[in-house]
Amino acid sequence: MKKPIISRRDVLQGSTALAASSVFASVASAAPPASPVTPQLIEAAKKEGKVVFYTSIDLPVAERIAKAFEAKYTGIAVRVERTGAERVFQRIGQEYASRIYAVDVVNSSDAAHFIVWKREGILEPYLPEDVAKYYPVEHKDPDGTFATFRAWVCVIGYNTNMVKPEDAPKSYAELLDPKWTGKIVKAHPSYSGTIMTATYQMSRDLGWEYFEKLAKQRVMQVQSSADPPKKLALGERSVMADGNEYNMFVEKEKGSPVEIVYATEGSPLIVGPNALFKNAPNPNAARLFQSFCFSPEAQQLSSDIGGLRSLHPAVKEKPGRKPFGEIKKMKDDPVAVEKMSEQIKARYSKLFGV
């Protein structure tokens, strides 16, 4: 009998098969053939009549994508179940341990989740035609079980009413200037998957000595990576040390006095894959929805509405946004994040006293 999914750490303990530099690396690959959307698939999906989508993507974005799918494929309803990435992971683990198969398609902002699900053998290999044709190899699992639905970077930012552009920090090193003492807001890796990933990349590239110095700046500590942009917009702090790029886009487009800074050392890269499950209750609708998620239409929606970055070459970014390819990025490594997550949380909390 298959053992229950308990935790990522339990599953990955002692594993070397996936100890590569990327979550998309694999020792042996057996990718399925590319799957086009056919009339037969659409008809089979319509007979099922629904698809269940567990996701940590912002609810307005997920709902817009769901409505676009429903408009294109009438008769198939999308049930969006939105919560934080860690709760998505725990929910699926609990459901599968109890042999409850409710989810069809999943999206998570923590790429390490897909390592666990793949190792547990519960992901269904499926390669949408758009992924096969257009997505970079580093953003699709060679075994065809998942691919990057969305990407973004963790950024520095400042309030334009409180800081002049010429005075704004241009790098992580400049955040250590005494003039920013008591003026910085920052999110916490114990609560945010984005910040956990960013903290790993920064500690690897800049060293823990950087965080030791930053902790002396009397930083306002918040939870979610969406919180620093909000605090910045409200003027509660003049500078943020980290936060979601896409939330900054949303704030700027609302007219908030905020500006993004891409650190000269490089910005931490975050990816959020999509996958479908072998025990999906609506397998054909799941395949159709997965294909739709990687289509230019859905990818353009996620970019326009959510401020997310797409790996699909057909997607056009809004004017004023720095092209993703021009941003200097730190290298992501979900396997290492998984192995070091508890150590990162403990060390960070000790430094920042929270």
Coordinates of C-alpha atoms in Angstrom, one line a residue:
M1 CA 0.0 0.0 0.0
K2 CA 1.3 3.5 -0.9
K3 CA 2.4 5.4 2.1
P4 CA 0.7 8.7 2.9
I5 CA 2.3 12.0 1.9
I6 CA 3.6 13.4 5.2
S7 CA 5.9 16.1 4.3
R8 CA 8.4 17.2 1.6
R9 CA 11.2 16.6 4.0
D10 CA 10.1 13.0 4.6
V11 CA 9.9 12.3 0.9
L12 CA 13.1 14.0 0.0
Q13 CA 15.2 12.8 2.9
G14 CA 18.3 11.0 1.6
S15 CA 17.3 11.4 -2.0
T16 CA 19.9 12.0 -4.6
A17 CA 17.9 11.3 -7.8
L18 CA 16.7 14.9 -8.0
A19 CA 19.7 16.6 -6.4
A20 CA 20.3 18.7 -9.5
S21 CA 20.5 22.4 -9.8
S22 CA 17.0 22.8 -11.1
V23 CA 13.6 21.3 -10.3
F24 CA 13.3 20.6 -14.0
A25 CA 16.3 18.4 -14.1
S26 CA 15.9 14.6 -14.3
V27 CA 18.2 11.6 -14.4
A28 CA 16.1 9.8 -17.0
S29 CA 13.4 11.4 -19.0
A30 CA 10.5 9.8 -20.8
A31 CA 8.4 12.8 -21.9
P32 CA 5.1 12.0 -23.5
P33 CA 4.4 13.2 -27.0
A34 CA 3.0 16.8 -27.4
S35 CA -0.8 16.8 -26.9
P36 CA -2.8 19.1 -29.2
V37 CA -6.3 20.1 -28.3
T38 CA -8.6 17.9 -30.4
P39 CA -12.3 17.8 -31.0
Q40 CA -12.3 14.4 -29.2
L41 CA -10.7 15.9 -26.1
I42 CA -13.1 18.8 -26.0
E43 CA -16.1 16.5 -26.4
A44 CA -14.8 14.2 -23.6
A45 CA -14.2 17.2 -21.3
K46 CA -17.7 18.5 -21.9
K47 CA -19.1 15.2 -20.9
E48 CA -17.3 15.5 -17.5
G49 CA -18.6 19.1 -17.3
K50 CA -16.2 20.5 -14.7
V51 CA -12.5 20.9 -13.6
V52 CA -11.2 21.5 -10.1
F53 CA -8.2 23.9 -9.9
Y54 CA -6.2 24.2 -6.7
T55 CA -3.9 27.2 -6.8
S56 CA -2.0 29.8 -4.9
I57 CA -2.2 32.4 -7.7
D58 CA -4.0 35.6 -6.8
L59 CA -7.8 35.0 -6.8
P60 CA -8.7 37.7 -9.3
V61 CA -6.2 36.3 -11.8
A62 CA -7.3 32.7 -11.3
E63 CA -11.0 33.6 -11.7
R64 CA -10.3 35.6 -14.9
I65 CA -8.5 32.6 -16.4
A66 CA -11.4 30.3 -15.3
K67 CA -14.0 32.6 -16.8
A68 CA -12.0 32.8 -20.1
F69 CA -11.8 29.0 -20.2
E70 CA -15.6 28.7 -19.5
A71 CA -16.4 31.2 -22.3
K72 CA -14.2 29.3 -24.7
Y73 CA -15.4 25.8 -23.7
T74 CA -19.1 26.3 -22.8
G75 CA -20.5 23.6 -20.6
I76 CA -17.3 23.1 -18.6
A77 CA -17.3 24.8 -15.2
V78 CA -14.0 25.6 -13.4
R79 CA -14.0 25.4 -9.6
V80 CA -11.2 27.6 -8.3
E81 CA -9.9 26.6 -4.9
R82 CA -7.4 29.3 -3.9
T83 CA -5.2 29.4 -0.8
G84 CA -1.5 29.8 0.1
A85 CA 1.0 27.4 -1.5
E86 CA 1.8 25.6 1.7
R87 CA -1.9 25.0 2.4
V88 CA -2.4 23.8 -1.1
F89 CA 0.4 21.3 -0.5
Q90 CA -0.9 20.2 2.9
R91 CA -4.5 19.8 1.6
I92 CA -3.5 17.6 -1.3
G93 CA -1.3 15.5 1.0
Q94 CA -4.1 15.0 3.5
E95 CA -6.6 14.2 0.7
Y96 CA -4.4 11.6 -1.0
A97 CA -3.5 10.0 2.3
S98 CA -7.2 9.5 2.8
R99 CA -7.7 8.4 -0.8
I100 CA -9.8 11.5 -1.5
Y101 CA -9.2 12.5 -5.1
A102 CA -10.8 15.9 -5.6
V103 CA -8.2 18.0 -7.4
D104 CA -7.6 17.9 -11.2
V105 CA -5.0 20.6 -11.8
V106 CA -2.7 22.3 -9.4
N107 CA -0.6 25.5 -9.4
S108 CA 1.9 26.3 -6.6
S109 CA 4.3 29.2 -6.0
D110 CA 6.6 26.6 -4.3
A111 CA 8.3 24.6 -7.1
A112 CA 9.6 22.1 -4.5
H113 CA 6.0 20.8 -4.1
F114 CA 6.3 19.3 -7.6
I115 CA 9.4 17.3 -6.7
V116 CA 7.4 15.6 -4.0
W117 CA 4.3 14.9 -6.0
K118 CA 6.4 13.6 -8.9
R119 CA 8.4 11.3 -6.6
E120 CA 5.2 10.1 -5.0
G121 CA 4.0 9.1 -8.5
I122 CA 0.8 11.0 -8.3
L123 CA 1.3 13.4 -11.2
E124 CA 0.0 12.6 -14.7
P125 CA 2.5 13.1 -17.5
Y126 CA 0.9 15.5 -20.0
L127 CA 2.6 17.8 -22.4
P128 CA 0.5 20.6 -23.8
E129 CA 1.4 21.5 -27.4
D130 CA 2.3 25.0 -26.5
V131 CA 4.8 23.9 -23.8
A132 CA 6.4 21.4 -26.2
K133 CA 6.8 23.9 -29.0
Y134 CA 7.6 27.2 -27.2
Y135 CA 8.8 26.7 -23.6
P136 CA 12.5 26.7 -22.7
V137 CA 13.8 23.4 -21.6
E138 CA 14.6 24.7 -18.1
H139 CA 11.0 25.5 -17.6
K140 CA 9.4 22.1 -18.4
D141 CA 9.9 18.8 -16.7
P142 CA 11.6 16.4 -19.1
D143 CA 9.2 13.7 -18.0
G144 CA 6.3 15.9 -18.9
T145 CA 4.7 16.1 -15.5
F146 CA 4.8 19.9 -15.0
A147 CA 5.9 23.2 -16.5
T148 CA 6.2 26.8 -15.4
F149 CA 2.8 28.4 -15.6
R150 CA 4.1 31.7 -14.1
A151 CA 7.3 33.4 -13.1
W152 CA 8.3 36.5 -11.3
V153 CA 11.2 38.1 -9.4
C154 CA 11.5 39.3 -5.9
V155 CA 12.4 43.0 -6.0
I156 CA 13.5 46.1 -4.0
G157 CA 11.1 49.1 -4.1
Y158 CA 10.6 52.6 -2.7
N159 CA 7.9 55.1 -2.1
T160 CA 8.3 57.9 -4.7
N161 CA 6.7 60.5 -2.3
M162 CA 9.3 59.7 0.3
V163 CA 12.5 58.9 -1.7
K164 CA 13.9 60.7 -4.7
P165 CA 14.9 58.4 -7.6
E166 CA 18.5 59.5 -7.4
D167 CA 18.5 58.6 -3.7
A168 CA 16.8 55.2 -4.0
P169 CA 18.9 52.1 -3.2
K170 CA 20.1 50.4 -6.4
S171 CA 21.4 47.2 -4.7
Y172 CA 21.0 45.0 -1.7
A173 CA 24.3 46.4 -0.4
E174 CA 22.9 49.9 -0.4
L175 CA 20.1 48.8 1.9
L176 CA 22.8 48.6 4.6
D177 CA 23.4 52.3 4.5
P178 CA 22.6 53.8 7.9
K179 CA 20.2 56.3 6.2
W180 CA 17.7 53.5 5.8
T181 CA 17.7 52.5 9.4
G182 CA 14.0 52.2 10.6
K183 CA 12.7 52.8 7.1
I184 CA 12.7 49.3 5.6
V185 CA 9.9 46.7 5.3
K186 CA 10.5 43.1 4.6
A187 CA 8.6 39.8 4.4
H188 CA 9.4 36.5 6.3
P189 CA 10.5 33.2 4.9
S190 CA 8.5 31.2 7.5
Y191 CA 5.3 32.5 6.0
S192 CA 6.0 33.2 2.3
G193 CA 7.2 30.6 -0.3
T194 CA 8.5 33.5 -2.4
I195 CA 10.6 34.9 0.4
M196 CA 11.8 31.4 1.4
T197 CA 13.1 31.0 -2.2
A198 CA 14.5 34.5 -2.2
T199 CA 16.2 34.1 1.1
Y200 CA 17.9 30.9 0.0
Q201 CA 19.2 32.5 -3.2
M202 CA 20.4 35.6 -1.4
S203 CA 22.1 33.7 1.4
R204 CA 23.8 31.6 -1.2
D205 CA 25.0 34.5 -3.4
L206 CA 25.5 37.3 -0.8
G207 CA 26.1 35.2 2.3
W208 CA 24.4 35.1 5.7
E209 CA 26.6 38.0 6.7
Y210 CA 24.4 40.2 4.6
F211 CA 21.3 39.3 6.6
E212 CA 23.2 39.8 9.8
K213 CA 23.9 43.4 8.8
L214 CA 20.4 43.9 7.4
A215 CA 18.9 42.8 10.7
K216 CA 20.6 45.7 12.4
Q217 CA 18.6 48.2 10.3
R218 CA 15.5 47.9 12.5
V219 CA 13.4 46.4 9.7
M220 CA 9.6 46.2 9.9
Q221 CA 8.9 42.5 9.5
V222 CA 5.7 41.4 7.8
Q223 CA 4.5 38.0 6.6
S224 CA 3.4 37.7 2.9
S225 CA 5.5 38.8 0.0
A226 CA 2.5 40.9 -1.0
D227 CA 2.7 42.9 2.2
P228 CA 5.8 45.0 1.6
P229 CA 4.4 46.6 -1.6
K230 CA 1.2 47.5 0.4
K231 CA 3.2 49.0 3.3
L232 CA 5.2 51.0 0.8
A233 CA 2.1 52.3 -1.0
L234 CA 0.6 53.4 2.3
G235 CA 3.8 55.2 3.2
E236 CA 4.4 53.1 6.4
R237 CA 7.9 52.5 5.2
S238 CA 9.9 54.3 2.5
V239 CA 11.8 51.3 1.2
M240 CA 11.2 47.6 0.9
A241 CA 13.9 45.0 0.9
D242 CA 11.8 42.3 -0.8
G243 CA 8.4 41.8 -2.3
N244 CA 6.5 40.4 -5.3
E245 CA 7.2 42.2 -8.6
Y246 CA 3.7 41.5 -9.7
N247 CA 2.2 43.2 -6.6
M248 CA 4.3 46.3 -7.4
F249 CA 3.0 46.3 -10.9
V250 CA -0.6 46.2 -9.5
E251 CA 0.1 49.0 -7.1
K252 CA 1.7 51.2 -9.8
E253 CA -1.2 50.7 -12.1
K254 CA -3.6 51.7 -9.3
G255 CA -1.6 55.0 -9.1
S256 CA 0.2 54.2 -5.9
P257 CA 3.5 56.1 -5.4
V258 CA 5.8 53.2 -5.7
E259 CA 8.7 52.2 -7.9
I260 CA 10.5 49.0 -8.6
V261 CA 14.3 48.5 -8.2
Y262 CA 16.0 45.5 -9.8
A263 CA 19.1 44.9 -7.6
T264 CA 22.5 45.1 -9.3
E265 CA 23.4 41.8 -7.7
G266 CA 20.5 40.1 -9.4
S267 CA 16.9 39.6 -8.4
P268 CA 15.7 36.2 -6.9
L269 CA 13.8 34.2 -9.5
I270 CA 10.6 32.5 -8.5
V271 CA 8.6 30.0 -10.6
G272 CA 5.1 28.6 -10.2
P273 CA 4.5 25.4 -12.1
N274 CA 1.2 23.7 -13.2
A275 CA 0.5 20.0 -13.1
L276 CA -2.4 17.5 -13.3
F277 CA -2.9 14.4 -11.2
K278 CA -3.2 10.7 -12.2
N279 CA -6.3 10.3 -10.0
A280 CA -8.0 13.5 -11.3
P281 CA -11.7 13.0 -11.1
N282 CA -12.2 14.9 -14.4
P283 CA -9.1 13.7 -16.4
N284 CA -10.2 15.0 -19.8
A285 CA -11.3 18.4 -18.5
A286 CA -8.0 18.5 -16.6
R287 CA -6.0 18.0 -19.8
L288 CA -8.1 20.6 -21.7
F289 CA -7.6 23.1 -18.8
Q290 CA -3.9 22.4 -18.6
S291 CA -3.5 23.1 -22.3
F292 CA -5.5 26.3 -22.0
C293 CA -3.4 27.5 -19.1
F294 CA -0.3 27.4 -21.3
S295 CA -2.0 29.0 -24.3
P296 CA -1.2 32.5 -25.4
E297 CA -4.7 33.6 -24.3
A298 CA -4.3 32.5 -20.7
Q299 CA -0.7 33.5 -20.5
Q300 CA -1.6 37.0 -21.8
L301 CA -4.3 37.3 -19.2
S302 CA -1.9 36.3 -16.3
S303 CA 0.5 38.9 -17.6
D304 CA -2.0 41.7 -18.1
I305 CA -4.2 41.2 -15.1
G306 CA -1.7 39.7 -12.6
G307 CA 1.6 41.3 -13.6
L308 CA 3.1 37.8 -13.9
R309 CA 5.9 36.9 -16.3
S310 CA 5.2 34.3 -19.1
L311 CA 7.7 32.0 -20.8
H312 CA 5.4 31.9 -23.9
P313 CA 7.0 33.9 -26.7
A314 CA 3.7 35.1 -28.0
V315 CA 2.9 37.0 -24.8
K316 CA 3.3 40.8 -25.1
E317 CA 4.3 42.6 -21.9
K318 CA 2.6 45.9 -21.0
P319 CA 4.5 49.0 -21.9
G320 CA 6.6 50.3 -19.1
R321 CA 7.5 46.9 -17.6
K322 CA 11.1 46.0 -17.9
P323 CA 11.4 43.0 -20.3
F324 CA 12.0 39.8 -18.3
G325 CA 15.0 38.9 -20.4
E326 CA 16.7 42.1 -19.5
I327 CA 16.5 41.5 -15.7
K328 CA 19.6 40.1 -14.1
K329 CA 18.3 37.1 -12.1
M330 CA 19.7 34.9 -9.4
K331 CA 19.5 31.2 -10.1
D332 CA 16.6 29.2 -8.6
D333 CA 17.2 25.8 -6.9
P334 CA 14.0 24.3 -5.4
V335 CA 15.8 21.1 -4.4
A336 CA 18.2 23.0 -2.2
V337 CA 15.4 25.2 -0.8
E338 CA 13.6 22.1 0.3
K339 CA 16.6 20.6 2.0
M340 CA 17.5 23.8 3.8
S341 CA 14.1 25.3 4.5
E342 CA 14.0 24.6 8.3
Q343 CA 17.6 25.8 8.7
I344 CA 16.7 29.0 6.8
K345 CA 13.7 29.7 8.9
A346 CA 15.5 29.1 12.2
R347 CA 18.5 31.2 11.2
Y348 CA 16.5 34.0 9.8
S349 CA 14.2 34.1 12.9
K350 CA 17.1 34.2 15.2
L351 CA 18.6 37.2 13.3
F352 CA 15.5 39.2 13.0
G353 CA 13.9 38.2 16.3
V354 CA 10.6 37.1 14.8

